[in-house]
Each structure stands twice: as C-alpha cells, then as structure tokens.
Short mmCIF file of C-alpha atoms in Angstrom, two decimals:
data_model
loop_
_atom_site.label_atom_id
_atom_site.label_comp_id
_atom_site.label_asym_id
_atom_site.label_seq_id
_atom_site.Cartn_x
_atom_site.Cartn_y
_atom_site.Cartn_z
CA MET W 1 33.15 47.17 165.55
CA SER W 2 31.15 46.17 168.59
CA ASN W 3 27.43 45.59 168.22
CA GLN W 4 26.72 47.40 171.44
CA LYS W 5 25.22 50.86 171.27
CA PRO W 6 27.38 53.67 172.59
CA VAL W 7 26.24 55.03 175.95
CA LEU W 8 25.91 58.71 176.80
CA TYR W 9 25.84 59.67 180.47
CA SER W 10 23.88 62.88 180.45
CA TYR W 11 21.68 65.26 182.38
CA TRP W 12 18.85 67.02 180.60
CA ARG W 13 19.88 70.55 181.57
CA SER W 14 23.65 70.13 181.28
CA SER W 15 24.96 72.49 178.58
CA CYS W 16 27.94 70.25 177.93
CA SER W 17 25.76 67.16 177.51
CA TRP W 18 23.41 69.11 175.26
CA ARG W 19 26.27 69.90 172.85
CA VAL W 20 27.08 66.21 172.51
CA ARG W 21 23.41 65.27 172.08
CA ILE W 22 23.19 67.71 169.17
CA ALA W 23 26.30 66.22 167.53
CA LEU W 24 24.95 62.68 167.95
CA ALA W 25 21.61 63.70 166.44
CA LEU W 26 23.18 65.55 163.50
CA LYS W 27 25.35 62.52 162.74
CA ASN W 28 22.41 60.19 163.22
CA VAL W 29 24.24 58.07 165.81
CA ASP W 30 21.97 55.78 167.80
CA TYR W 31 22.96 55.66 171.47
CA GLU W 32 21.71 54.68 174.89
CA TYR W 33 20.92 57.60 177.18
CA LYS W 34 21.88 57.09 180.83
CA THR W 35 20.63 59.70 183.22
CA VAL W 36 22.98 61.07 185.84
CA ASP W 37 21.19 63.04 188.52
CA LEU W 38 23.64 65.89 189.06
CA LEU W 39 22.10 66.70 192.43
CA SER W 40 22.58 63.16 193.73
CA GLU W 41 25.90 62.35 195.42
CA GLU W 42 25.18 58.65 194.95
CA ALA W 43 24.74 59.05 191.20
CA LYS W 44 27.94 61.05 190.93
CA SER W 45 29.81 58.44 192.97
CA LYS W 46 28.80 55.78 190.49
CA LEU W 47 29.78 57.98 187.57
CA LYS W 48 33.17 58.54 189.17
CA GLU W 49 33.96 54.84 188.66
CA ILE W 50 33.77 55.47 184.91
CA ASN W 51 34.95 59.09 184.79
CA PRO W 52 37.24 60.29 187.62
CA ALA W 53 36.01 63.85 187.12
CA ALA W 54 32.45 62.59 187.76
CA LYS W 55 31.12 64.90 185.08
CA VAL W 56 28.61 64.67 182.29
CA PRO W 57 28.82 64.12 179.42
CA THR W 58 30.71 60.87 179.51
CA PHE W 59 30.60 58.80 176.33
CA VAL W 60 31.35 55.08 176.34
CA VAL W 61 31.96 53.55 172.93
CA ASP W 62 33.77 50.34 171.94
CA GLY W 63 34.95 49.97 175.52
CA GLN W 64 36.54 53.40 175.44
CA VAL W 65 35.49 56.10 177.90
CA ILE W 66 35.65 59.57 176.39
CA THR W 67 35.20 62.62 178.56
CA GLU W 68 34.93 66.37 177.81
CA SER W 69 32.22 67.41 175.37
CA LEU W 70 34.58 68.84 172.76
CA ALA W 71 36.80 65.73 172.84
CA ILE W 72 33.68 63.60 172.32
CA ILE W 73 32.56 65.78 169.43
CA GLU W 74 36.02 65.65 167.80
CA TYR W 75 35.91 61.85 168.19
CA LEU W 76 32.48 61.76 166.51
CA GLU W 77 33.80 64.01 163.75
CA GLU W 78 36.67 61.61 163.08
CA THR W 79 34.58 58.42 163.26
CA HIS W 80 31.38 59.67 161.63
CA PRO W 81 32.56 62.18 159.03
CA ASP W 82 29.22 62.43 157.23
CA VAL W 83 27.40 65.62 158.19
CA PRO W 84 30.75 67.29 158.99
CA LEU W 85 30.86 69.67 161.93
CA LEU W 86 34.24 71.07 160.98
CA PRO W 87 34.74 72.72 157.59
CA LYS W 88 37.56 71.54 155.33
CA ASP W 89 38.95 75.05 155.02
CA PRO W 90 41.63 75.45 157.74
CA ILE W 91 40.58 79.04 158.39
CA LYS W 92 37.00 78.11 159.06
CA ARG W 93 38.05 75.11 161.12
CA ALA W 94 40.11 77.35 163.38
CA HIS W 95 37.28 79.85 163.79
CA ALA W 96 34.71 77.12 164.48
CA ARG W 97 36.95 75.67 167.18
CA ALA W 98 37.73 79.12 168.60
CA ILE W 99 34.04 79.91 169.03
CA SER W 100 33.37 76.50 170.62
CA LEU W 101 36.27 76.98 173.00
CA LEU W 102 35.26 80.52 173.88
CA VAL W 103 31.98 79.10 175.16
CA ALA W 104 33.28 75.82 176.60
CA SER W 105 36.27 77.30 178.40
CA GLY W 106 35.57 81.02 178.64
CA ILE W 107 31.91 81.16 179.58
CA GLN W 108 30.29 77.92 180.67
CA PRO W 109 32.71 76.92 183.48
CA LEU W 110 32.09 80.25 185.20
CA HIS W 111 28.41 79.57 185.66
CA ASN W 112 28.40 75.86 186.39
CA LEU W 113 26.46 74.58 189.36
CA LYS W 114 29.35 73.98 191.78
CA VAL W 115 30.73 77.43 191.16
CA LEU W 116 27.41 79.12 191.87
CA GLN W 117 26.85 77.00 194.97
CA LEU W 118 30.24 77.86 196.42
CA LEU W 119 29.83 81.58 195.78
CA ASN W 120 26.30 81.65 197.19
CA LYS W 121 27.61 79.98 200.32
CA LYS W 122 30.06 82.86 200.63
CA GLU W 123 27.36 85.47 200.20
CA ALA W 124 23.76 84.89 199.21
CA GLY W 125 23.13 86.08 195.67
CA PHE W 126 26.81 86.49 194.81
CA GLY W 127 26.74 83.38 192.62
CA GLY W 128 24.06 84.80 190.36
CA GLN W 129 25.84 88.15 190.14
CA PHE W 130 29.13 86.48 189.22
CA ALA W 131 27.51 84.22 186.64
CA LYS W 132 25.67 87.08 184.97
CA GLN W 133 28.82 89.15 184.71
CA PHE W 134 30.69 86.41 182.89
CA VAL W 135 27.81 85.40 180.65
CA VAL W 136 27.50 89.05 179.59
CA GLU W 137 31.25 89.35 178.98
CA GLY W 138 31.20 86.09 177.10
CA LEU W 139 28.21 87.01 174.95
CA THR W 140 29.86 90.32 174.12
CA ALA W 141 32.99 88.52 172.90
CA LEU W 142 30.89 85.94 171.08
CA GLU W 143 28.85 88.61 169.28
CA ILE W 144 32.11 90.14 168.01
CA LEU W 145 33.34 86.79 166.70
CA LEU W 146 30.02 85.93 165.08
CA LYS W 147 29.80 89.29 163.33
CA GLN W 148 33.21 88.52 161.84
CA HIS W 149 32.65 84.90 160.85
CA SER W 150 28.98 84.06 160.54
CA GLY W 151 26.93 83.49 157.43
CA LYS W 152 23.62 81.71 157.91
CA TYR W 153 25.30 79.93 160.81
CA ALA W 154 28.11 80.70 163.25
CA VAL W 155 30.87 80.09 160.71
CA GLY W 156 29.79 80.45 157.10
CA ASP W 157 26.66 78.80 155.76
CA ASP W 158 26.96 75.29 157.21
CA VAL W 159 26.34 74.07 160.74
CA THR W 160 29.63 73.58 162.61
CA ILE W 161 30.86 72.67 166.06
CA ALA W 162 30.51 76.39 166.89
CA ASP W 163 26.73 76.25 166.46
CA LEU W 164 26.45 73.49 169.04
CA SER W 165 27.53 75.98 171.72
CA ILE W 166 24.91 78.60 171.03
CA PRO W 167 21.54 77.14 172.12
CA PRO W 168 22.79 75.97 175.54
CA LEU W 169 24.38 79.36 176.16
CA ILE W 170 21.20 81.27 175.29
CA TYR W 171 19.17 78.88 177.45
CA SER W 172 21.48 79.69 180.38
CA ALA W 173 21.34 83.41 179.65
CA ASN W 174 17.55 83.22 179.71
CA ARG W 175 17.61 81.41 183.04
CA PHE W 176 19.64 84.32 184.43
CA ASN W 177 17.05 86.70 182.94
CA LEU W 178 19.63 88.51 180.87
CA ASP W 179 18.69 91.14 178.31
CA LEU W 180 19.71 89.63 174.98
CA SER W 181 19.04 92.66 172.79
CA PRO W 182 22.76 93.64 172.64
CA TYR W 183 23.47 90.35 170.80
CA PRO W 184 21.48 90.39 167.54
CA THR W 185 23.78 88.02 165.66
CA VAL W 186 23.81 85.43 168.45
CA ASN W 187 20.02 85.64 168.64
CA ARG W 188 19.53 85.35 164.89
CA ILE W 189 21.66 82.23 164.68
CA ASN W 190 20.01 80.72 167.74
CA GLU W 191 16.59 81.19 166.13
CA THR W 192 17.78 79.59 162.90
CA LEU W 193 19.19 76.60 164.78
CA ALA W 194 15.98 76.14 166.77
CA ASP W 195 14.19 74.90 163.64
CA ILE W 196 16.65 72.09 162.86
CA PRO W 197 15.30 68.65 163.89
CA ALA W 198 18.59 67.52 165.46
CA PHE W 199 18.65 70.61 167.66
CA ILE W 200 15.03 70.00 168.65
CA ALA W 201 15.73 66.36 169.50
CA ALA W 202 18.68 67.37 171.69
CA HIS W 203 16.80 70.09 173.59
CA PRO W 204 16.58 69.61 177.38
CA ASP W 205 12.79 69.47 177.17
CA ASN W 206 12.98 66.38 174.95
CA GLN W 207 15.17 64.09 177.06
CA PRO W 208 14.28 60.94 179.02
CA ASP W 209 15.06 62.77 182.27
CA THR W 210 13.36 66.06 181.37
CA GLY W 211 12.06 67.79 184.46
CA LEU W 212 14.30 65.94 186.93
CA ASN W 213 14.99 68.32 189.84
CA ALA W 214 13.01 71.07 188.11
CA MET L 1 56.29 85.59 154.13
CA ALA L 2 56.25 87.81 157.19
CA LYS L 3 56.99 86.13 160.50
CA PRO L 4 53.93 85.08 162.48
CA ILE L 5 53.07 87.44 165.32
CA LEU L 6 52.03 86.26 168.76
CA TYR L 7 50.25 88.70 171.04
CA SER L 8 51.10 87.39 174.46
CA TYR L 9 51.47 88.18 178.14
CA TRP L 10 54.34 86.52 179.95
CA ARG L 11 52.20 85.00 182.72
CA SER L 12 49.13 84.13 180.66
CA SER L 13 48.64 80.37 180.85
CA CYS L 14 46.80 80.35 177.55
CA ALA L 15 49.57 82.24 175.77
CA TRP L 16 52.16 79.93 177.35
CA ARG L 17 50.50 76.92 175.71
CA VAL L 18 50.75 78.51 172.29
CA ARG L 19 54.39 79.45 172.92
CA ILE L 20 55.12 75.79 173.69
CA ALA L 21 53.31 74.67 170.53
CA LEU L 22 55.24 77.16 168.38
CA ALA L 23 58.53 76.01 169.91
CA LEU L 24 57.69 72.33 169.35
CA LYS L 25 56.85 73.04 165.70
CA ASN L 26 60.03 75.11 165.44
CA ILE L 27 58.13 78.14 164.16
CA ASP L 28 59.97 81.42 164.48
CA TYR L 29 57.63 84.24 165.47
CA GLU L 30 57.56 87.84 166.62
CA TYR L 31 56.47 88.36 170.23
CA ARG L 32 54.16 91.33 170.81
CA PRO L 33 53.59 91.88 174.53
CA ILE L 34 50.14 92.87 175.75
CA ASP L 35 49.96 93.93 179.38
CA LEU L 36 46.73 92.36 180.62
CA PHE L 37 46.55 94.87 183.46
CA SER L 38 46.91 97.92 181.23
CA GLU L 39 43.87 99.23 179.37
CA GLU L 40 46.19 101.27 177.16
CA SER L 41 48.11 98.13 176.17
CA LYS L 42 44.93 96.16 175.47
CA ASN L 43 43.57 98.98 173.33
CA ASN L 44 46.59 98.95 171.02
CA ALA L 45 45.09 99.53 167.57
CA GLU L 46 47.02 96.78 165.81
CA PHE L 47 46.06 94.24 168.48
CA VAL L 48 42.37 95.21 168.47
CA LYS L 49 42.32 94.87 164.69
CA HIS L 50 43.37 91.23 165.02
CA ASN L 51 41.29 90.50 168.09
CA PRO L 52 38.38 92.87 168.77
CA ALA L 53 37.71 90.90 171.98
CA LYS L 54 41.22 91.91 173.13
CA LYS L 55 42.28 88.52 174.42
CA VAL L 56 45.64 86.82 174.47
CA PRO L 57 46.89 84.71 172.88
CA THR L 58 46.19 85.94 169.40
CA LEU L 59 48.32 84.45 166.64
CA VAL L 60 48.59 86.21 163.30
CA ILE L 61 49.83 83.61 160.84
CA ASN L 62 49.43 82.92 157.11
CA GLY L 63 47.19 85.96 156.85
CA LEU L 64 44.87 84.70 159.60
CA SER L 65 44.10 86.09 163.04
CA LEU L 66 43.58 83.12 165.35
CA THR L 67 42.23 83.10 168.90
CA GLU L 68 41.65 80.51 171.67
CA SER L 69 44.77 78.55 172.57
CA LEU L 70 43.45 75.08 171.74
CA ALA L 71 42.03 76.23 168.40
CA ILE L 72 45.42 77.76 167.59
CA ILE L 73 47.21 74.57 168.62
CA GLU L 74 44.89 72.38 166.51
CA TYR L 75 45.47 74.74 163.58
CA LEU L 76 49.25 74.52 164.00
CA ASP L 77 49.04 70.74 164.17
CA GLU L 78 47.06 70.57 160.93
CA ALA L 79 49.16 73.15 159.08
CA TYR L 80 52.54 71.91 160.37
CA PRO L 81 52.11 68.17 161.04
CA ASP L 82 55.65 67.43 162.27
CA PRO L 83 56.05 66.67 165.12
CA PRO L 84 52.41 65.66 165.68
CA PHE L 85 50.50 66.82 168.76
CA LEU L 86 47.95 64.03 168.46
CA PRO L 87 48.67 60.29 168.26
CA LYS L 88 47.41 58.26 165.32
CA GLU L 89 45.38 55.89 167.50
CA LEU L 90 41.79 56.98 167.88
CA ASP L 91 41.55 56.28 171.60
CA LYS L 92 44.78 58.12 172.39
CA ARG L 93 43.62 61.11 170.37
CA SER L 94 40.48 61.27 172.47
CA TYR L 95 42.38 60.95 175.74
CA SER L 96 44.86 63.64 174.69
CA ARG L 97 42.08 66.05 173.85
CA ALA L 98 40.09 65.14 176.97
CA ILE L 99 43.06 65.83 179.24
CA ALA L 100 43.83 69.08 177.43
CA LEU L 101 40.19 70.15 177.69
CA HIS L 102 39.96 69.11 181.34
CA ILE L 103 42.77 71.56 182.05
CA VAL L 104 41.60 74.30 179.69
CA ALA L 105 37.86 74.16 180.38
CA SER L 106 37.54 72.76 183.89
CA ILE L 107 40.52 74.14 185.79
CA GLN L 108 41.99 77.12 183.96
CA PRO L 109 38.89 79.37 183.78
CA LEU L 110 38.19 79.09 187.49
CA GLN L 111 41.63 80.26 188.55
CA ALA L 112 42.32 82.80 185.80
CA ILE L 113 44.12 85.98 186.77
CA ASN L 114 40.97 88.09 186.55
CA ILE L 115 38.94 85.71 188.72
CA HIS L 116 41.65 85.50 191.37
CA LYS L 117 41.90 89.28 191.49
CA MET L 118 38.14 89.84 191.59
CA LEU L 119 37.59 87.37 194.43
CA ASN L 120 40.51 88.66 196.48
CA GLU L 121 38.98 92.13 196.13
CA LYS L 122 35.66 90.73 197.31
CA GLU L 123 37.35 89.50 200.45
CA PRO L 124 41.12 89.39 201.02
CA GLY L 125 42.34 85.81 200.79
CA TYR L 126 39.12 84.48 199.28
CA GLY L 127 40.59 84.45 195.78
CA ASP L 128 43.54 82.40 197.05
CA PHE L 129 41.21 79.92 198.76
CA TRP L 130 39.04 79.70 195.65
CA CYS L 131 41.88 79.02 193.25
CA ASN L 132 43.47 76.48 195.57
CA HIS L 133 40.12 74.71 195.88
CA PHE L 134 39.44 74.45 192.16
CA VAL L 135 42.97 73.48 191.19
CA ASN L 136 42.88 70.70 193.80
CA LYS L 137 39.49 69.54 192.59
CA GLY L 138 40.72 69.51 188.99
CA PHE L 139 43.98 67.79 189.90
CA LEU L 140 42.24 64.95 191.74
CA ALA L 141 40.57 63.98 188.47
CA LEU L 142 43.65 64.77 186.39
CA GLU L 143 45.85 62.50 188.50
CA GLU L 144 43.40 59.63 187.91
CA LEU L 145 43.29 60.31 184.18
CA LEU L 146 47.07 60.38 183.97
CA LYS L 147 47.45 57.20 186.01
CA LYS L 148 45.23 55.54 183.44
CA HIS L 149 46.71 56.95 180.26
CA SER L 150 50.27 58.13 180.84
CA GLY L 151 53.50 56.51 179.79
CA LYS L 152 56.53 58.78 179.78
CA TYR L 153 54.14 61.60 178.94
CA CYS L 154 50.46 62.37 179.61
CA VAL L 155 49.26 59.91 176.98
CA GLY L 156 51.64 57.09 176.15
CA ASP L 157 55.24 57.84 175.29
CA GLN L 158 54.70 60.63 172.78
CA LEU L 159 54.29 64.34 173.52
CA THR L 160 50.71 65.42 172.88
CA ILE L 161 48.35 68.34 173.18
CA ALA L 162 47.80 67.21 176.78
CA ASP L 163 51.45 67.85 177.69
CA ILE L 164 51.36 71.28 176.08
CA ASN L 165 48.64 72.27 178.54
CA LEU L 166 50.20 70.88 181.70
CA PRO L 167 53.09 73.16 182.77
CA SER L 168 51.06 76.36 182.95
CA ILE L 169 48.49 74.93 185.34
CA ILE L 170 51.19 73.53 187.61
CA TYR L 171 52.99 76.87 187.70
CA ASN L 172 49.73 78.39 188.94
CA ALA L 173 49.09 75.53 191.34
CA LYS L 174 52.33 76.39 193.10
CA ILE L 175 51.36 80.06 193.29
CA TYR L 176 48.10 78.99 194.95
CA LYS L 177 50.06 76.76 197.35
CA VAL L 178 48.60 73.48 196.17
CA ASP L 179 50.32 70.55 197.85
CA MET L 180 51.80 68.76 194.84
CA SER L 181 52.87 65.71 196.87
CA LYS L 182 49.29 64.48 196.48
CA TYR L 183 49.78 64.29 192.71
CA PRO L 184 52.86 62.15 191.98
CA THR L 185 51.99 61.37 188.36
CA ILE L 186 51.26 64.98 187.46
CA THR L 187 54.49 66.01 189.16
CA ARG L 188 56.59 63.33 187.45
CA ILE L 189 55.40 64.27 183.97
CA ASN L 190 55.83 67.97 184.60
CA GLU L 191 59.42 67.39 185.71
CA ILE L 192 60.16 65.56 182.47
CA LEU L 193 58.61 68.38 180.44
CA ALA L 194 60.56 71.01 182.36
CA GLU L 195 63.81 69.50 181.07
CA ASP L 196 62.81 69.91 177.41
CA PHE L 197 64.46 73.05 176.00
CA ARG L 198 61.37 73.94 173.98
CA PHE L 199 59.31 74.04 177.15
CA LYS L 200 62.04 76.16 178.74
CA LEU L 201 61.93 78.63 175.84
CA ALA L 202 58.21 79.09 176.40
CA HIS L 203 58.44 79.54 180.18
CA PRO L 204 57.04 82.85 181.53
CA ASP L 205 60.38 83.82 183.06
CA ASN L 206 62.00 83.66 179.62
CA GLN L 207 59.62 86.03 177.85
CA PRO L 208 60.52 89.56 176.71
CA ASP L 209 57.91 91.10 179.03
CA ALA L 210 58.77 89.07 182.15
CA PRO L 211 59.26 91.50 185.07
CA ASN L 212 62.88 90.63 185.77
CA LYS L 213 63.71 91.71 182.23
CA ASN L 214 62.34 95.23 182.61
#
C-alpha cells in the first residue's frame, strides 16, 4: 500500500461530495481535501484531466481514480470494512442500496446546478419550479421507503449507505424553502444523524472551502 | 418456490437493465406489465403492495420486494454469483460501478420518459433538445471512460454491471437523434452486446407489452 494519502476532489456544497466525506469520516480514513470551484471553468478544466466527466467527488487512491459517489463508497466499504455501511443481511443491503440510489439517481440529478441553469435560461424561475417538483416527488417516495425499512436509522438500527443520502437532500430541500412537515420519518432520521460526529465533520459548513461562492 | 415476478414496462430503461441481469443469471421469472402512462395500471393493488412508490422495475424474489435497478442487480449478483457482474480486481470493480452509475445517475434521470414529456409540453421540441443535450454531455465523458477501461466490453474482457446499463441508454440516444459516430467505443461495445442472445431477450421489442405485440 502506498504511503500517500488518498485525495478527495470536493466542493463544500456538493451533495455527492458530502456523501463521500461522511463515509470517509465514519471509516476514519485520513485524506487530502482538494477544493474544486464548481463555478470556475478553469478549475473544472483541470479536473477533467483526472475525471473526464469533470465532476466532484473524484477520489484518487493508490494511483486509481474513482468517480461517482456511490462507487467510491462501495470501494471504501470493500477496502475499509470496519464501521460497515452495508448490513450483512441481503435484504437490508438491497434496501440500503435502493434508498441511496433513489436519492442519487432519482432526486439529486434533477436539481443539480447545470440543470437549473439551463432551465432558468429557458425561462426565468423555471429551474427552481422544476427542482422543487422533483425534490417533493422524491421526498414522498423516500418517506414511503423509510416508513417501511427504518429503525433508528434509514434501514434498521445501524447507520448505512442510505443514511449518507439524507442530510444533503434535506439541506437542498431547505435551500428551496420546501415545507418538510409531510416527511416526519425523513426529518426524524435527519435529526438523529445530525448529532453524529462524522456527519458533523462532513457538513458543508465545516470544510476547507466553506463559503466559497456563497 | 414461486417464480420471481418482475413488474416492468417494455420501454423503461431501468426495467430493461434488470431484464438483462435476470437473463444473464438465467433466472426464469414472470413478467407483469405496468403501463407507465396509465394511472389505472400503476394503481394495481398487487403492484402497489410491493412498491408503494409505484415505480418500475420492482422485483419480487425470495419473499422480498426489491426496487431501484442497480440495487436489484447488486442483490442478484450477491445471491446468484455465477456469472459474476463485478470483476474480482478492486480497481475494475470500481470502474464497473462508476460507469454504471454515470449512466444511471448522470444521464438516465435527465432524459427519463416523464422529463421528456414534461419539457415537450412546456414548449414543443424543447424536451427533444434537452434529452439530446444531456445524452451528448453524458456520452462525451462515457466515451473517455470506456477508452480508458474497455477491452472487449466496458471494463476489460468480462461482462460487467457497466455493460448491463449500456444498451438502454443507446436505444434512447437514437430516439433523441444523438449522432453516434462521435462515440466509436460506445458504439463498438453496444454492437457486441446486441449480438448476445440474453441481451436480445431483454430488448424492449421482445417484451410481452411491446406495442407491436398488442
């Protein structure tokens, strides 16, 4: 194993980066944080040399470049199995992954920055409208899943990969000024997670680039 | 044991992926069509029982109701390990998942049937432009990833979770009139996959609810 610290290319407010930061903190992995200014074309050009999609998070470890937050988290799960983020039980594993994927593929892409920008160019305010609609639809589906599968946490009574999706989603929902009262289970779990040190350490407000472009 | 049940829609990309996975694992299943454009169909009591969020695909297997195509595929790979969907090598596992997630989380959601319809209703032709734009954007990065990692298939010379996710997005790319000549590696791999009878079995045109069968 290389002596070099893994590097995480991240942006403080990126939901996808936030998920990986939580996983790294839970597994107590020491890493180097490299800021990517998502509003800077120059910064994204440089990132493109490492990751053709020019997206954060990008994780560089042992000379290997891993992209996509859930692929990074699965890699961490396989290489740092202590503090497991996937239960052993195949049922719970499937549900934990399903909840993560609901957020990562069903909700978050529909309110990412480029999407909103393109829609707002079409018609001022349309981006926000669009984003809100899909966050609401997503939260509704998530609430249903969590009612079925949650214990103290999203799936049963241990923190899983599913929990990593919840704080960034609620943060985004708050930025869109959404009414969260229809989602009591999501809120309850989010409040429980907010007290865990690893989740605090990973919060956007606690990053080296906190406040950039704010 | 009762046969697994797959709730599917012939043209759903997400359901298509699961159909490929089931064919590759040689799992016989019962196909239950859900018409995504029919509220009556989506409110089918048996379907709602297994998926209160009313999404396809939903796989009922071994007493479980599973949702989210990648979570289902990971479950199938763990429960039925032969043939494997993920290589043994750690780096190839990450690349396979990253490519699959790039398709599922970065391209698929932005050109989903409901998005296309909604945006075309907003302004005729805008949905077509939108989907073409985001597929192209996603394919630029995908082509680079595949150039780096592909052998005969997306990652090396073994079929992986990445390949399972590829045909459905290319089918849609053609509908949105994406110029595939810009993506020779993507095209080459897709042509190889198209010759595999298990991929043919899963093709939308070969499903019980495909329009030319009604």
